[in-house]
PDB file of C-alpha atoms in Angstrom:
ATOM      1  CA  GLY A   1      20.188 -16.104 -12.965  1.00  0.00           C
ATOM      2  CA  ILE A   2      21.050 -12.738 -10.368  1.00  0.00           C
ATOM      3  CA  ASN A   3      17.886 -11.988  -8.189  1.00  0.00           C
ATOM      4  CA  ALA A   4      16.212  -8.217  -8.627  1.00  0.00           C
ATOM      5  CA  GLU A   5      16.997  -7.953  -5.039  1.00  0.00           C
ATOM      6  CA  TYR A   6      20.478  -8.496  -5.652  1.00  0.00           C
ATOM      7  CA  MET A   7      20.455  -6.837  -8.350  1.00  0.00           C
ATOM      8  CA  GLY A   8      19.100  -3.391  -6.530  1.00  0.00           C
ATOM      9  CA  ILE A   9      21.667  -4.084  -3.917  1.00  0.00           C
ATOM     10  CA  LEU A  10      24.433  -3.892  -7.389  1.00  0.00           C
ATOM     11  CA  LEU A  11      22.856  -0.189  -8.074  1.00  0.00           C
ATOM     12  CA  ILE A  12      23.616   1.303  -5.377  1.00  0.00           C
ATOM     13  CA  LYS A  13      25.968   3.671  -5.100  1.00  0.00           C
ATOM     14  CA  GLU A  14      27.666   6.083  -1.869  1.00  0.00           C
ATOM     15  CA  ASP A  15      27.467  10.000  -2.620  1.00  0.00           C
ATOM     16  CA  ILE A  16      30.545  10.834  -0.333  1.00  0.00           C
ATOM     17  CA  SER A  17      29.685  14.482  -1.400  1.00  0.00           C
ATOM     18  CA  ASN A  18      26.488  14.580   0.613  1.00  0.00           C
ATOM     19  CA  MET A  19      27.892  13.184   4.043  1.00  0.00           C
ATOM     20  CA  ARG A  20      28.262  15.027   7.018  1.00  0.00           C
ATOM     21  CA  VAL A  21      31.442  15.621   9.056  1.00  0.00           C
ATOM     22  CA  ILE A  22      30.048  16.114  12.641  1.00  0.00           C
ATOM     23  CA  LEU A  23      32.777  18.132  14.112  1.00  0.00           C
ATOM     24  CA  LYS A  24      36.420  19.654  12.290  1.00  0.00           C
ATOM     25  CA  GLU A  25      38.404  21.469  14.507  1.00  0.00           C
ATOM     26  CA  ASP A  26      41.748  22.927  14.297  1.00  0.00           C
ATOM     27  CA  PHE A  27      43.777  25.264  16.474  1.00  0.00           C
ATOM     28  CA  VAL A  28      46.161  28.181  15.778  1.00  0.00           C
ATOM     29  CA  GLN A  29      48.864  28.869  19.032  1.00  0.00           C
ATOM     30  CA  VAL A  30      49.623  31.931  19.216  1.00  0.00           C
ATOM     31  CA  PRO A  31      53.034  33.557  20.212  1.00  0.00           C
ATOM     32  CA  ASP A  32      53.717  35.255  23.397  1.00  0.00           C
ATOM     33  CA  ASP A  33      54.695  39.317  21.594  1.00  0.00           C
ATOM     34  CA  VAL A  34      51.039  38.739  19.458  1.00  0.00           C
ATOM     35  CA  LYS A  35      47.692  39.585  20.557  1.00  0.00           C
ATOM     36  CA  VAL A  36      44.626  38.152  18.661  1.00  0.00           C
ATOM     37  CA  SER A  37      41.093  39.767  19.529  1.00  0.00           C
ATOM     38  CA  ILE A  38      38.105  38.118  17.346  1.00  0.00           C
ATOM     39  CA  LYS A  39      34.176  40.452  17.064  1.00  0.00           C
ATOM     40  CA  SER A  40      31.680  38.957  15.078  1.00  0.00           C
ATOM     41  CA  ARG A  41      33.820  36.230  13.220  1.00  0.00           C
ATOM     42  CA  ILE A  42      36.266  39.544  12.182  1.00  0.00           C
ATOM     43  CA  VAL A  43      39.868  38.230  13.291  1.00  0.00           C
ATOM     44  CA  THR A  44      42.402  41.289  14.221  1.00  0.00           C
ATOM     45  CA  VAL A  45      46.118  40.592  14.972  1.00  0.00           C
ATOM     46  CA  LYS A  46      48.693  42.645  16.647  1.00  0.00           C
ATOM     47  CA  GLY A  47      52.709  42.318  16.772  1.00  0.00           C
ATOM     48  CA  PRO A  48      55.976  43.598  16.439  1.00  0.00           C
ATOM     49  CA  ARG A  49      55.170  44.880  12.969  1.00  0.00           C
ATOM     50  CA  GLY A  50      52.191  46.142  12.764  1.00  0.00           C
ATOM     51  CA  GLU A  51      48.158  45.239  12.835  1.00  0.00           C
ATOM     52  CA  ILE A  52      46.634  42.875  10.101  1.00  0.00           C
ATOM     53  CA  THR A  53      42.578  42.872  10.353  1.00  0.00           C
ATOM     54  CA  LYS A  54      40.391  40.240   7.630  1.00  0.00           C
ATOM     55  CA  PRO A  55      37.175  39.235   8.150  1.00  0.00           C
ATOM     56  CA  PHE A  56      35.923  35.916   8.102  1.00  0.00           C
ATOM     57  CA  ASN A  57      32.032  35.952   8.071  1.00  0.00           C
ATOM     58  CA  HIS A  58      31.353  34.711   5.117  1.00  0.00           C
ATOM     59  CA  LYS A  59      31.299  31.434   6.547  1.00  0.00           C
ATOM     60  CA  ALA A  60      29.874  29.727   9.385  1.00  0.00           C
ATOM     61  CA  ILE A  61      32.711  29.083  11.463  1.00  0.00           C
ATOM     62  CA  ASP A  62      33.309  29.128  15.134  1.00  0.00           C
ATOM     63  CA  ILE A  63      36.143  31.392  15.878  1.00  0.00           C
ATOM     64  CA  LYS A  64      37.329  31.325  19.617  1.00  0.00           C
ATOM     65  CA  ILE A  65      40.541  32.618  21.681  1.00  0.00           C
ATOM     66  CA  LEU A  66      41.185  29.615  24.512  1.00  0.00           C
ATOM     67  CA  ASP A  67      43.865  30.308  26.880  1.00  0.00           C
ATOM     68  CA  THR A  68      45.023  26.091  27.415  1.00  0.00           C
ATOM     69  CA  ILE A  69      43.515  23.520  24.832  1.00  0.00           C
ATOM     70  CA  ALA A  70      43.971  19.421  25.692  1.00  0.00           C
ATOM     71  CA  LEU A  71      46.395  18.591  23.916  1.00  0.00           C
ATOM     72  CA  LYS A  72      49.341  19.030  26.224  1.00  0.00           C
ATOM     73  CA  LYS A  73      50.085  22.107  25.239  1.00  0.00           C
ATOM     74  CA  LYS A  74      50.769  25.636  27.146  1.00  0.00           C
ATOM     75  CA  GLY A  75      49.686  29.082  25.470  1.00  0.00           C
ATOM     76  CA  LYS A  76      47.236  30.467  23.927  1.00  0.00           C
ATOM     77  CA  PHE A  77      45.525  29.383  21.312  1.00  0.00           C
ATOM     78  CA  VAL A  78      43.049  30.069  18.410  1.00  0.00           C
ATOM     79  CA  ARG A  79      40.378  27.189  17.919  1.00  0.00           C
ATOM     80  CA  LEU A  80      38.540  26.943  14.277  1.00  0.00           C
ATOM     81  CA  ARG A  81      34.984  24.843  14.382  1.00  0.00           C
ATOM     82  CA  MET A  82      32.853  23.819  11.636  1.00  0.00           C
ATOM     83  CA  TRP A  83      29.118  21.560  12.748  1.00  0.00           C
ATOM     84  CA  ASN A  84      27.541  19.200  10.477  1.00  0.00           C
ATOM     85  CA  ALA A  85      29.417  20.274   6.889  1.00  0.00           C
ATOM     86  CA  SER A  86      29.987  18.487   4.417  1.00  0.00           C
ATOM     87  CA  TYR A  87      33.783  17.605   3.446  1.00  0.00           C
ATOM     88  CA  THR A  88      33.791  20.490   0.636  1.00  0.00           C
ATOM     89  CA  GLN A  89      32.739  23.026   3.113  1.00  0.00           C
ATOM     90  CA  ALA A  90      34.893  21.274   6.211  1.00  0.00           C
ATOM     91  CA  ALA A  91      38.055  21.981   4.132  1.00  0.00           C
ATOM     92  CA  ALA A  92      37.414  25.825   5.154  1.00  0.00           C
ATOM     93  CA  VAL A  93      39.118  25.297   8.641  1.00  0.00           C
ATOM     94  CA  THR A  94      41.925  24.471   7.756  1.00  0.00           C
ATOM     95  CA  THR A  95      42.271  27.582   4.968  1.00  0.00           C
ATOM     96  CA  PHE A  96      41.419  29.944   7.430  1.00  0.00           C
ATOM     97  CA  LYS A  97      43.881  28.392  10.311  1.00  0.00           C
ATOM     98  CA  SER A  98      46.133  29.428   7.087  1.00  0.00           C
ATOM     99  CA  LEU A  99      45.273  32.336   6.436  1.00  0.00           C
ATOM    100  CA  ILE A 100      45.767  33.271  10.399  1.00  0.00           C
ATOM    101  CA  SER A 101      49.064  30.897  10.984  1.00  0.00           C
ATOM    102  CA  HIS A 102      49.899  34.075   7.712  1.00  0.00           C
ATOM    103  CA  MET A 103      48.721  37.161   9.885  1.00  0.00           C
ATOM    104  CA  ILE A 104      50.456  36.139  12.400  1.00  0.00           C
ATOM    105  CA  THR A 105      53.633  35.729  10.533  1.00  0.00           C
ATOM    106  CA  GLY A 106      53.041  38.686   8.488  1.00  0.00           C
ATOM    107  CA  VAL A 107      53.281  40.626  11.828  1.00  0.00           C
ATOM    108  CA  THR A 108      56.345  38.859  13.791  1.00  0.00           C
ATOM    109  CA  GLU A 109      58.571  37.808  10.843  1.00  0.00           C
ATOM    110  CA  GLY A 110      56.935  39.831   7.843  1.00  0.00           C
ATOM    111  CA  PHE A 111      56.901  39.013   4.283  1.00  0.00           C
ATOM    112  CA  ARG A 112      59.357  39.572   1.570  1.00  0.00           C
ATOM    113  CA  TYR A 113      58.975  38.717  -2.053  1.00  0.00           C
ATOM    114  CA  LYS A 114      61.876  39.681  -5.032  1.00  0.00           C
ATOM    115  CA  MET A 115      61.281  40.201  -8.406  1.00  0.00           C
ATOM    116  CA  ARG A 116      63.363  40.520 -11.153  1.00  0.00           C
ATOM    117  CA  LEU A 117      63.598  42.093 -14.317  1.00  0.00           C
ATOM    118  CA  VAL A 118      64.464  40.227 -17.351  1.00  0.00           C
ATOM    119  CA  TYR A 119      65.123  42.129 -20.558  1.00  0.00           C
ATOM    120  CA  ASN A 120      66.866  40.710 -24.228  1.00  0.00           C
ATOM    121  CA  HIS A 121      67.447  43.931 -26.085  1.00  0.00           C
ATOM    122  CA  PHE A 122      65.599  47.199 -24.338  1.00  0.00           C
ATOM    123  CA  PRO A 123      67.227  47.597 -20.533  1.00  0.00           C
ATOM    124  CA  ILE A 124      64.227  47.765 -18.882  1.00  0.00           C
ATOM    125  CA  ASN A 125      64.165  51.101 -15.814  1.00  0.00           C
ATOM    126  CA  ILE A 126      62.099  51.073 -12.362  1.00  0.00           C
ATOM    127  CA  GLN A 127      61.348  54.437 -10.554  1.00  0.00           C
ATOM    128  CA  VAL A 128      60.069  54.172  -7.610  1.00  0.00           C
ATOM    129  CA  ALA A 129      58.517  56.898  -5.293  1.00  0.00           C
ATOM    130  CA  LYS A 130      59.782  58.422  -2.192  1.00  0.00           C
ATOM    131  CA  ASN A 131      57.508  56.915  -0.560  1.00  0.00           C
ATOM    132  CA  LYS A 132      57.744  53.751  -1.760  1.00  0.00           C
ATOM    133  CA  ASN A 133      54.127  53.688  -2.638  1.00  0.00           C
ATOM    134  CA  SER A 134      54.006  53.249  -6.217  1.00  0.00           C
ATOM    135  CA  LEU A 135      56.247  52.968  -9.106  1.00  0.00           C
ATOM    136  CA  GLU A 136      56.801  53.492 -13.146  1.00  0.00           C
ATOM    137  CA  ILE A 137      57.956  51.078 -15.243  1.00  0.00           C
ATOM    138  CA  VAL A 138      60.005  52.873 -18.236  1.00  0.00           C
ATOM    139  CA  ASN A 139      61.941  51.229 -21.463  1.00  0.00           C
ATOM    140  CA  PHE A 140      60.000  47.948 -21.018  1.00  0.00           C
ATOM    141  CA  LEU A 141      60.250  46.946 -25.463  1.00  0.00           C
ATOM    142  CA  GLY A 142      61.349  49.983 -26.055  1.00  0.00           C
ATOM    143  CA  GLY A 143      58.149  51.667 -25.605  1.00  0.00           C
ATOM    144  CA  LYS A 144      57.608  55.202 -25.246  1.00  0.00           C
ATOM    145  CA  LYS A 145      55.047  54.506 -22.675  1.00  0.00           C
ATOM    146  CA  SER A 146      55.775  54.453 -19.396  1.00  0.00           C
ATOM    147  CA  HIS A 147      53.448  52.089 -16.999  1.00  0.00           C
ATOM    148  CA  HIS A 148      52.534  53.914 -13.942  1.00  0.00           C
ATOM    149  CA  ILE A 149      52.043  51.129 -10.949  1.00  0.00           C
ATOM    150  CA  GLU A 150      50.099  52.071  -7.028  1.00  0.00           C
ATOM    151  CA  LEU A 151      50.977  49.390  -5.029  1.00  0.00           C
ATOM    152  CA  PRO A 152      48.614  48.179  -2.238  1.00  0.00           C
ATOM    153  CA  ALA A 153      48.130  49.334   1.019  1.00  0.00           C
ATOM    154  CA  GLY A 154      50.831  47.451   3.059  1.00  0.00           C
ATOM    155  CA  ALA A 155      53.080  46.799   0.351  1.00  0.00           C
ATOM    156  CA  THR A 156      56.254  48.801   0.288  1.00  0.00           C
ATOM    157  CA  GLY A 157      58.937  48.305  -3.175  1.00  0.00           C
ATOM    158  CA  THR A 158      62.901  49.364  -2.980  1.00  0.00           C
ATOM    159  CA  ASN A 159      65.105  48.955  -5.805  1.00  0.00           C
ATOM    160  CA  THR A 160      68.145  46.543  -4.507  1.00  0.00           C
ATOM    161  CA  THR A 161      71.203  48.295  -4.628  1.00  0.00           C
ATOM    162  CA  ASP A 162      73.666  44.889  -4.320  1.00  0.00           C
ATOM    163  CA  VAL A 163      71.706  42.486  -7.186  1.00  0.00           C
ATOM    164  CA  LYS A 164      71.131  44.288 -10.349  1.00  0.00           C
ATOM    165  CA  ASP A 165      68.187  44.574 -11.787  1.00  0.00           C
ATOM    166  CA  GLU A 166      65.458  43.182  -8.724  1.00  0.00           C
ATOM    167  CA  LEU A 167      62.310  44.686  -6.830  1.00  0.00           C
ATOM    168  CA  VAL A 168      61.601  44.106  -3.862  1.00  0.00           C
ATOM    169  CA  PHE A 169      58.666  44.122  -1.850  1.00  0.00           C
ATOM    170  CA  ASP A 170      58.671  43.914   1.733  1.00  0.00           C
ATOM    171  CA  GLY A 171      55.122  44.085   4.517  1.00  0.00           C
ATOM    172  CA  ILE A 172      53.079  42.364   7.036  1.00  0.00           C
ATOM    173  CA  ASP A 173      50.035  41.077   4.598  1.00  0.00           C
ATOM    174  CA  ASN A 174      50.886  38.599   2.089  1.00  0.00           C
ATOM    175  CA  ALA A 175      47.927  39.062  -0.063  1.00  0.00           C
ATOM    176  CA  SER A 176      48.859  42.747  -0.612  1.00  0.00           C
ATOM    177  CA  LEU A 177      52.471  41.684  -1.547  1.00  0.00           C
ATOM    178  CA  SER A 178      51.242  39.207  -3.943  1.00  0.00           C
ATOM    179  CA  LEU A 179      48.624  41.234  -5.287  1.00  0.00           C
ATOM    180  CA  ALA A 180      51.591  44.484  -5.705  1.00  0.00           C
ATOM    181  CA  CYS A 181      53.909  41.586  -7.827  1.00  0.00           C
ATOM    182  CA  ALA A 182      50.904  40.643  -9.678  1.00  0.00           C
ATOM    183  CA  ARG A 183      50.787  44.119 -11.188  1.00  0.00           C
ATOM    184  CA  VAL A 184      53.701  45.037 -11.826  1.00  0.00           C
ATOM    185  CA  ASN A 185      54.289  41.499 -13.928  1.00  0.00           C
ATOM    186  CA  GLN A 186      50.974  42.159 -15.562  1.00  0.00           C
ATOM    187  CA  ALA A 187      52.201  46.084 -16.405  1.00  0.00           C
ATOM    188  CA  CYS A 188      54.574  44.402 -18.883  1.00  0.00           C
ATOM    189  CA  SER A 189      52.885  42.765 -21.815  1.00  0.00           C
ATOM    190  CA  ILE A 190      54.330  41.602 -24.922  1.00  0.00           C
ATOM    191  CA  GLY A 191      51.191  41.794 -26.888  1.00  0.00           C
ATOM    192  CA  ASN A 192      50.488  39.808 -29.469  1.00  0.00           C
ATOM    193  CA  LYS A 193      54.267  38.703 -29.941  1.00  0.00           C
ATOM    194  CA  ASP A 194      55.385  35.277 -29.639  1.00  0.00           C
ATOM    195  CA  ASP A 195      56.274  34.894 -26.066  1.00  0.00           C
ATOM    196  CA  ARG A 196      58.872  31.987 -27.231  1.00  0.00           C
ATOM    197  CA  LYS A 197      61.046  34.692 -28.763  1.00  0.00           C
ATOM    198  CA  PHE A 198      60.175  37.841 -26.210  1.00  0.00           C
ATOM    199  CA  LEU A 199      60.893  36.606 -22.831  1.00  0.00           C
ATOM    200  CA  ASP A 200      61.258  40.305 -21.444  1.00  0.00           C
ATOM    201  CA  GLY A 201      58.950  40.819 -18.299  1.00  0.00           C
ATOM    202  CA  ILE A 202      59.020  41.826 -14.870  1.00  0.00           C
ATOM    203  CA  PHE A 203      58.616  37.972 -12.521  1.00  0.00           C
ATOM    204  CA  VAL A 204      59.162  37.232  -8.869  1.00  0.00           C
ATOM    205  CA  SER A 205      62.159  34.808  -8.568  1.00  0.00           C
ATOM    206  CA  GLU A 206      61.817  34.424  -4.068  1.00  0.00           C
ATOM    207  CA  LYS A 207      59.352  34.547  -1.422  1.00  0.00           C
ATOM    208  CA  THR A 208      60.532  35.065   1.941  1.00  0.00           C
ATOM    209  CA  LEU A 209      60.402  36.870   5.208  1.00  0.00           C
ATOM    210  CA  ILE A 210      62.436  40.060   6.395  1.00  0.00           C
ATOM    211  CA  GLU A 211      63.706  38.450   9.976  1.00  0.00           C
ATOM    212  CA  PRO A 212      63.073  34.538   9.704  1.00  0.00           C
ATOM    213  CA  LYS A 213      63.213  33.367  13.166  1.00  0.00           C
ATOM    214  CA  ASP A 214      65.041  30.312  13.712  1.00  0.00           C
TER     215      ASP A 214
END
């Protein structure tokens, strides 16, 4: 039969979740027309379109600005480092890299989210405020009640003239635009009606940039 020592080897399981990553490192390149400043892991990105500040101090990640790195590349970079982390913790490095990249994209190219008004019988009417910071949804499913929506800071909404039944949200922070679209979408609730039959609502149709670079 199998001896006890051999059986003991068979029963050993490798717990990957407890394995540590000694160092996870990543870099974000900073364009010439963008200025990045970091203080106490609070990152501020300044560009032609404006300024975004986001806190990154909820994770123990070293964030530093370097002029050059040893990767045969020239220019400014943001270096992200996490030491002695588990696999799941080290994943935050890539998340932070994506967030900073989106901040740079926002202050240079700008984000634009488009939404389409979908209705079967009762036409949905959108009234955007003059300052473009709030809007009213009128006549949704023929209801008398209007839905007032305050847009988050940094997001502006407009009715497009060239495309029928379309809303456009512009801004430099994609998180603010996503929140604005979510508020508009969730205001159009059909209640207890059958969602296979009542398809009315306002839905995101496109996520793009205001001035995309080639």
